[in-house]
PDB file of C-alpha atoms in Angstrom:
ATOM      1  CA  MET A   8      28.213 -47.048   1.298  1.00 47.00           C
ATOM      2  CA  HIS A   9      26.221 -49.091   3.550  1.00 44.00           C
ATOM      3  CA  ASP A  10      23.994 -46.710   4.972  1.00 49.00           C
ATOM      4  CA  GLN A  11      21.491 -47.591   1.825  1.00 50.00           C
ATOM      5  CA  SER A  12      21.555 -51.467   1.976  1.00 58.00           C
ATOM      6  CA  PRO A  13      18.529 -53.474   4.075  1.00 54.00           C
ATOM      7  CA  GLY A  14      21.967 -55.086   5.996  1.00 60.00           C
ATOM      8  CA  ALA A  15      22.669 -51.781   7.018  1.00 71.00           C
ATOM      9  CA  ASN A  16      21.613 -51.454  10.597  1.00 93.00           C
ATOM     10  CA  LYS A  17      23.902 -55.202  11.340  1.00 94.00           C
ATOM     11  CA  TYR A  18      26.988 -53.694   9.208  1.00 95.00           C
ATOM     12  CA  GLN A  19      27.080 -50.938  11.513  1.00 96.00           C
ATOM     13  CA  LEU A  20      26.300 -52.640  14.810  1.00 97.00           C
ATOM     14  CA  GLY A  21      28.910 -55.363  13.823  1.00 97.00           C
ATOM     15  CA  LEU A  22      31.427 -52.641  12.632  1.00 97.00           C
ATOM     16  CA  ALA A  23      31.156 -51.642  15.829  1.00 97.00           C
ATOM     17  CA  VAL A  24      31.105 -55.230  17.881  1.00 98.00           C
ATOM     18  CA  ARG A  25      34.195 -55.537  15.330  1.00 98.00           C
ATOM     19  CA  ARG A  26      36.089 -52.807  16.487  1.00 98.00           C
ATOM     20  CA  SER A  27      35.643 -53.517  19.891  1.00 98.00           C
ATOM     21  CA  VAL A  28      36.730 -56.461  20.065  1.00 98.00           C
ATOM     22  CA  LEU A  29      39.449 -56.165  17.725  1.00 97.00           C
ATOM     23  CA  GLY A  30      40.296 -52.808  18.223  1.00 96.00           C
ATOM     24  CA  ASP A  31      40.498 -49.808  15.418  1.00 97.00           C
ATOM     25  CA  SER A  32      44.101 -50.434  14.288  1.00 95.00           C
ATOM     26  CA  HIS A  33      43.319 -54.220  13.111  1.00 94.00           C
ATOM     27  CA  VAL A  34      39.471 -53.362  11.546  1.00 96.00           C
ATOM     28  CA  ASP A  35      40.937 -49.773   9.726  1.00 96.00           C
ATOM     29  CA  ARG A  36      44.130 -52.477   8.232  1.00 95.00           C
ATOM     30  CA  ALA A  37      41.345 -54.853   7.317  1.00 93.00           C
ATOM     31  CA  GLU A  38      39.087 -51.793   5.622  1.00 92.00           C
ATOM     32  CA  LEU A  39      41.816 -50.185   3.764  1.00 95.00           C
ATOM     33  CA  ALA A  40      42.874 -53.647   2.597  1.00 96.00           C
ATOM     34  CA  SER A  41      39.977 -55.242   1.115  1.00 95.00           C
ATOM     35  CA  THR A  42      39.410 -54.784  -2.586  1.00 97.00           C
ATOM     36  CA  ASP A  43      36.217 -55.107  -4.725  1.00 97.00           C
ATOM     37  CA  PHE A  44      36.995 -58.832  -4.883  1.00 98.00           C
ATOM     38  CA  ASP A  45      36.843 -59.226  -0.455  1.00 96.00           C
ATOM     39  CA  ARG A  46      34.581 -56.813   0.029  1.00 95.00           C
ATOM     40  CA  PRO A  47      31.571 -58.784   0.043  1.00 95.00           C
ATOM     41  CA  PHE A  48      33.111 -60.915   2.433  1.00 95.00           C
ATOM     42  CA  GLN A  49      34.322 -58.468   4.832  1.00 94.00           C
ATOM     43  CA  GLN A  50      30.697 -57.368   4.765  1.00 94.00           C
ATOM     44  CA  LEU A  51      29.434 -60.826   5.485  1.00 96.00           C
ATOM     45  CA  ILE A  52      31.885 -61.266   8.457  1.00 96.00           C
ATOM     46  CA  THR A  53      30.703 -57.879   9.882  1.00 96.00           C
ATOM     47  CA  GLU A  54      27.534 -58.437   9.561  1.00 96.00           C
ATOM     48  CA  GLY A  55      27.096 -62.526  10.300  1.00 96.00           C
ATOM     49  CA  ALA A  56      29.691 -62.684  12.849  1.00 97.00           C
ATOM     50  CA  TRP A  57      29.641 -59.542  14.610  1.00 97.00           C
ATOM     51  CA  GLY A  58      26.745 -57.916  14.027  1.00 97.00           C
ATOM     52  CA  THR A  59      24.378 -61.359  14.610  1.00 96.00           C
ATOM     53  CA  VAL A  60      26.751 -63.686  16.644  1.00 97.00           C
ATOM     54  CA  TRP A  61      29.320 -61.252  18.863  1.00 98.00           C
ATOM     55  CA  ALA A  62      26.346 -58.903  18.790  1.00 97.00           C
ATOM     56  CA  ARG A  63      24.215 -61.347  20.914  1.00 97.00           C
ATOM     57  CA  PRO A  64      23.455 -60.675  24.526  1.00 96.00           C
ATOM     58  CA  ASN A  65      23.591 -64.151  25.886  1.00 97.00           C
ATOM     59  CA  TRP A  66      27.226 -64.373  26.107  1.00 98.00           C
ATOM     60  CA  SER A  67      29.783 -61.215  27.589  1.00 98.00           C
ATOM     61  CA  LYS A  68      32.652 -61.000  25.160  1.00 98.00           C
ATOM     62  CA  ARG A  69      34.742 -62.519  27.573  1.00 98.00           C
ATOM     63  CA  GLU A  70      32.525 -65.746  27.098  1.00 98.00           C
ATOM     64  CA  ARG A  71      32.394 -65.116  23.338  1.00 98.00           C
ATOM     65  CA  SER A  72      36.278 -64.531  23.082  1.00 98.00           C
ATOM     66  CA  ILE A  73      36.724 -68.199  25.266  1.00 98.00           C
ATOM     67  CA  VAL A  74      34.812 -70.305  22.981  1.00 98.00           C
ATOM     68  CA  THR A  75      36.545 -68.757  19.523  1.00 98.00           C
ATOM     69  CA  LEU A  76      39.717 -69.178  20.771  1.00 98.00           C
ATOM     70  CA  ALA A  77      38.962 -73.186  21.614  1.00 98.00           C
ATOM     71  CA  LEU A  78      36.783 -73.507  18.425  1.00 98.00           C
ATOM     72  CA  LEU A  79      39.918 -71.883  16.321  1.00 98.00           C
ATOM     73  CA  ALA A  80      42.464 -73.900  18.144  1.00 98.00           C
ATOM     74  CA  ALA A  81      40.945 -77.087  17.774  1.00 98.00           C
ATOM     75  CA  LEU A  82      39.750 -76.564  13.641  1.00 98.00           C
ATOM     76  CA  GLY A  83      44.371 -75.725  13.087  1.00 97.00           C
ATOM     77  CA  HIS A  84      43.650 -71.529  11.980  1.00 98.00           C
ATOM     78  CA  ASP A  85      46.873 -70.292  13.355  1.00 98.00           C
ATOM     79  CA  GLU A  86      46.275 -66.789  12.521  1.00 97.00           C
ATOM     80  CA  GLU A  87      43.044 -66.091  13.876  1.00 98.00           C
ATOM     81  CA  VAL A  88      43.879 -67.567  17.151  1.00 98.00           C
ATOM     82  CA  ALA A  89      46.536 -65.060  17.145  1.00 98.00           C
ATOM     83  CA  MET A  90      44.121 -62.078  16.666  1.00 98.00           C
ATOM     84  CA  HIS A  91      42.198 -63.769  19.177  1.00 98.00           C
ATOM     85  CA  VAL A  92      44.540 -63.781  21.697  1.00 98.00           C
ATOM     86  CA  ARG A  93      45.601 -60.332  20.595  1.00 98.00           C
ATOM     87  CA  ALA A  94      41.875 -59.711  20.981  1.00 98.00           C
ATOM     88  CA  THR A  95      41.957 -60.857  24.894  1.00 98.00           C
ATOM     89  CA  ALA A  96      43.310 -57.231  26.084  1.00 97.00           C
ATOM     90  CA  ASN A  97      39.565 -56.190  24.964  1.00 98.00           C
ATOM     91  CA  THR A  98      37.218 -58.625  25.667  1.00 98.00           C
ATOM     92  CA  GLY A  99      38.306 -59.325  29.065  1.00 98.00           C
ATOM     93  CA  ALA A 100      39.327 -62.850  28.648  1.00 98.00           C
ATOM     94  CA  THR A 101      42.345 -63.872  30.933  1.00 98.00           C
ATOM     95  CA  ARG A 102      46.017 -65.542  30.101  1.00 98.00           C
ATOM     96  CA  GLU A 103      44.100 -67.910  32.678  1.00 98.00           C
ATOM     97  CA  ASP A 104      40.587 -68.250  30.907  1.00 98.00           C
ATOM     98  CA  ILE A 105      43.038 -69.179  27.337  1.00 98.00           C
ATOM     99  CA  CYS A 106      44.974 -71.754  29.131  1.00 98.00           C
ATOM    100  CA  GLU A 107      41.714 -73.261  30.268  1.00 98.00           C
ATOM    101  CA  ALA A 108      39.923 -73.367  26.724  1.00 98.00           C
ATOM    102  CA  PHE A 109      43.161 -74.655  25.381  1.00 98.00           C
ATOM    103  CA  LEU A 110      43.103 -77.132  28.041  1.00 98.00           C
ATOM    104  CA  HIS A 111      39.581 -78.362  26.612  1.00 98.00           C
ATOM    105  CA  VAL A 112      41.074 -78.779  23.003  1.00 98.00           C
ATOM    106  CA  ALA A 113      43.401 -81.245  24.638  1.00 98.00           C
ATOM    107  CA  ILE A 114      40.832 -83.345  25.358  1.00 98.00           C
ATOM    108  CA  TYR A 115      37.897 -82.983  22.812  1.00 98.00           C
ATOM    109  CA  ALA A 116      40.368 -81.782  19.879  1.00 98.00           C
ATOM    110  CA  GLY A 117      43.905 -83.283  20.467  1.00 98.00           C
ATOM    111  CA  VAL A 118      46.995 -82.325  21.717  1.00 98.00           C
ATOM    112  CA  PRO A 119      48.647 -81.656  19.055  1.00 98.00           C
ATOM    113  CA  ALA A 120      46.254 -79.055  18.090  1.00 98.00           C
ATOM    114  CA  ALA A 121      46.317 -77.627  21.847  1.00 98.00           C
ATOM    115  CA  ASN A 122      49.959 -77.484  21.591  1.00 98.00           C
ATOM    116  CA  ARG A 123      49.756 -75.496  18.545  1.00 98.00           C
ATOM    117  CA  ALA A 124      47.328 -73.289  19.924  1.00 98.00           C
ATOM    118  CA  ILE A 125      49.821 -73.069  23.357  1.00 98.00           C
ATOM    119  CA  ARG A 126      52.890 -72.262  21.139  1.00 98.00           C
ATOM    120  CA  ILE A 127      50.918 -69.449  19.411  1.00 98.00           C
ATOM    121  CA  ALA A 128      49.166 -67.766  22.232  1.00 98.00           C
ATOM    122  CA  LYS A 129      52.532 -67.557  24.162  1.00 98.00           C
ATOM    123  CA  GLU A 130      54.131 -65.903  20.704  1.00 98.00           C
ATOM    124  CA  VAL A 131      51.598 -63.596  21.041  1.00 98.00           C
ATOM    125  CA  LEU A 132      51.312 -62.599  24.835  1.00 98.00           C
ATOM    126  CA  ALA A 133      54.765 -62.445  24.829  1.00 98.00           C
ATOM    127  CA  GLU A 134      54.872 -59.702  22.394  1.00 98.00           C
ATOM    128  CA  MET A 135      51.838 -57.891  24.242  1.00 97.00           C
ATOM    129  CA  ASP A 136      53.910 -58.069  27.033  1.00 97.00           C
ATOM    130  CA  THR A 137      56.445 -55.943  24.781  1.00 96.00           C
ATOM    131  CA  GLU A 138      54.279 -53.705  23.524  1.00 93.00           C
ATOM    132  CA  SER A 139      52.520 -52.784  27.275  1.00 88.00           C
ATOM    133  CA  THR A 140      55.920 -51.740  28.499  1.00 85.00           C
ATOM    134  CA  GLY A 141      57.653 -50.352  25.519  1.00 76.00           C
ATOM    135  CA  SER A 142      60.487 -51.614  24.047  1.00 59.00           C
ATOM    136  CA  ASP A 143      63.231 -50.233  26.366  1.00 53.00           C
ATOM    137  CA  GLY A 144      61.657 -52.205  29.236  1.00 52.00           C
ATOM    138  CA  ARG A 145      59.491 -49.735  30.750  1.00 49.00           C
TER     139      ARG A 145
END
C-alpha cells in the first residue's frame, strides 16, 4: 500500500526503526487497530517521528530514548512515558538513565511531573521484571 507513494522509503525506514524500538508486537497491534480514520496519523508518525527523527545518525537509540522520556515526562504524557520506559529494553537506555532523565525533569519541568513519571516507570519496570522471570518467579 505504501510502496507507490513518494514517502515510501521514509515509511519503510520508519517502520523498521519503530519496530526496533517499540517491538514487533506493539507495532503489529497498532497497525491492526488502525482504521481509515487514524491511518493517516499512523503514517505521519511512522514517517516523521520514526523515519526522520529516530532514524537520524547523530544520536544513538539510547540517547534518543533518554531525551524522549524526559520530554514525555515533562509534558505529562503518561501512556507514552510507559510505552517508552518499556522500549528501553530495545534502546539500551538503563534504569540509571531513566532515573537521571527524570531528575532533570524535576529540576527543569517540575517535581510533580517527575514524581508522576517515576511512579509510572517503577510500575512498568516491575511488570518487565515479572515478565522476564515468568509468572512463576523463575
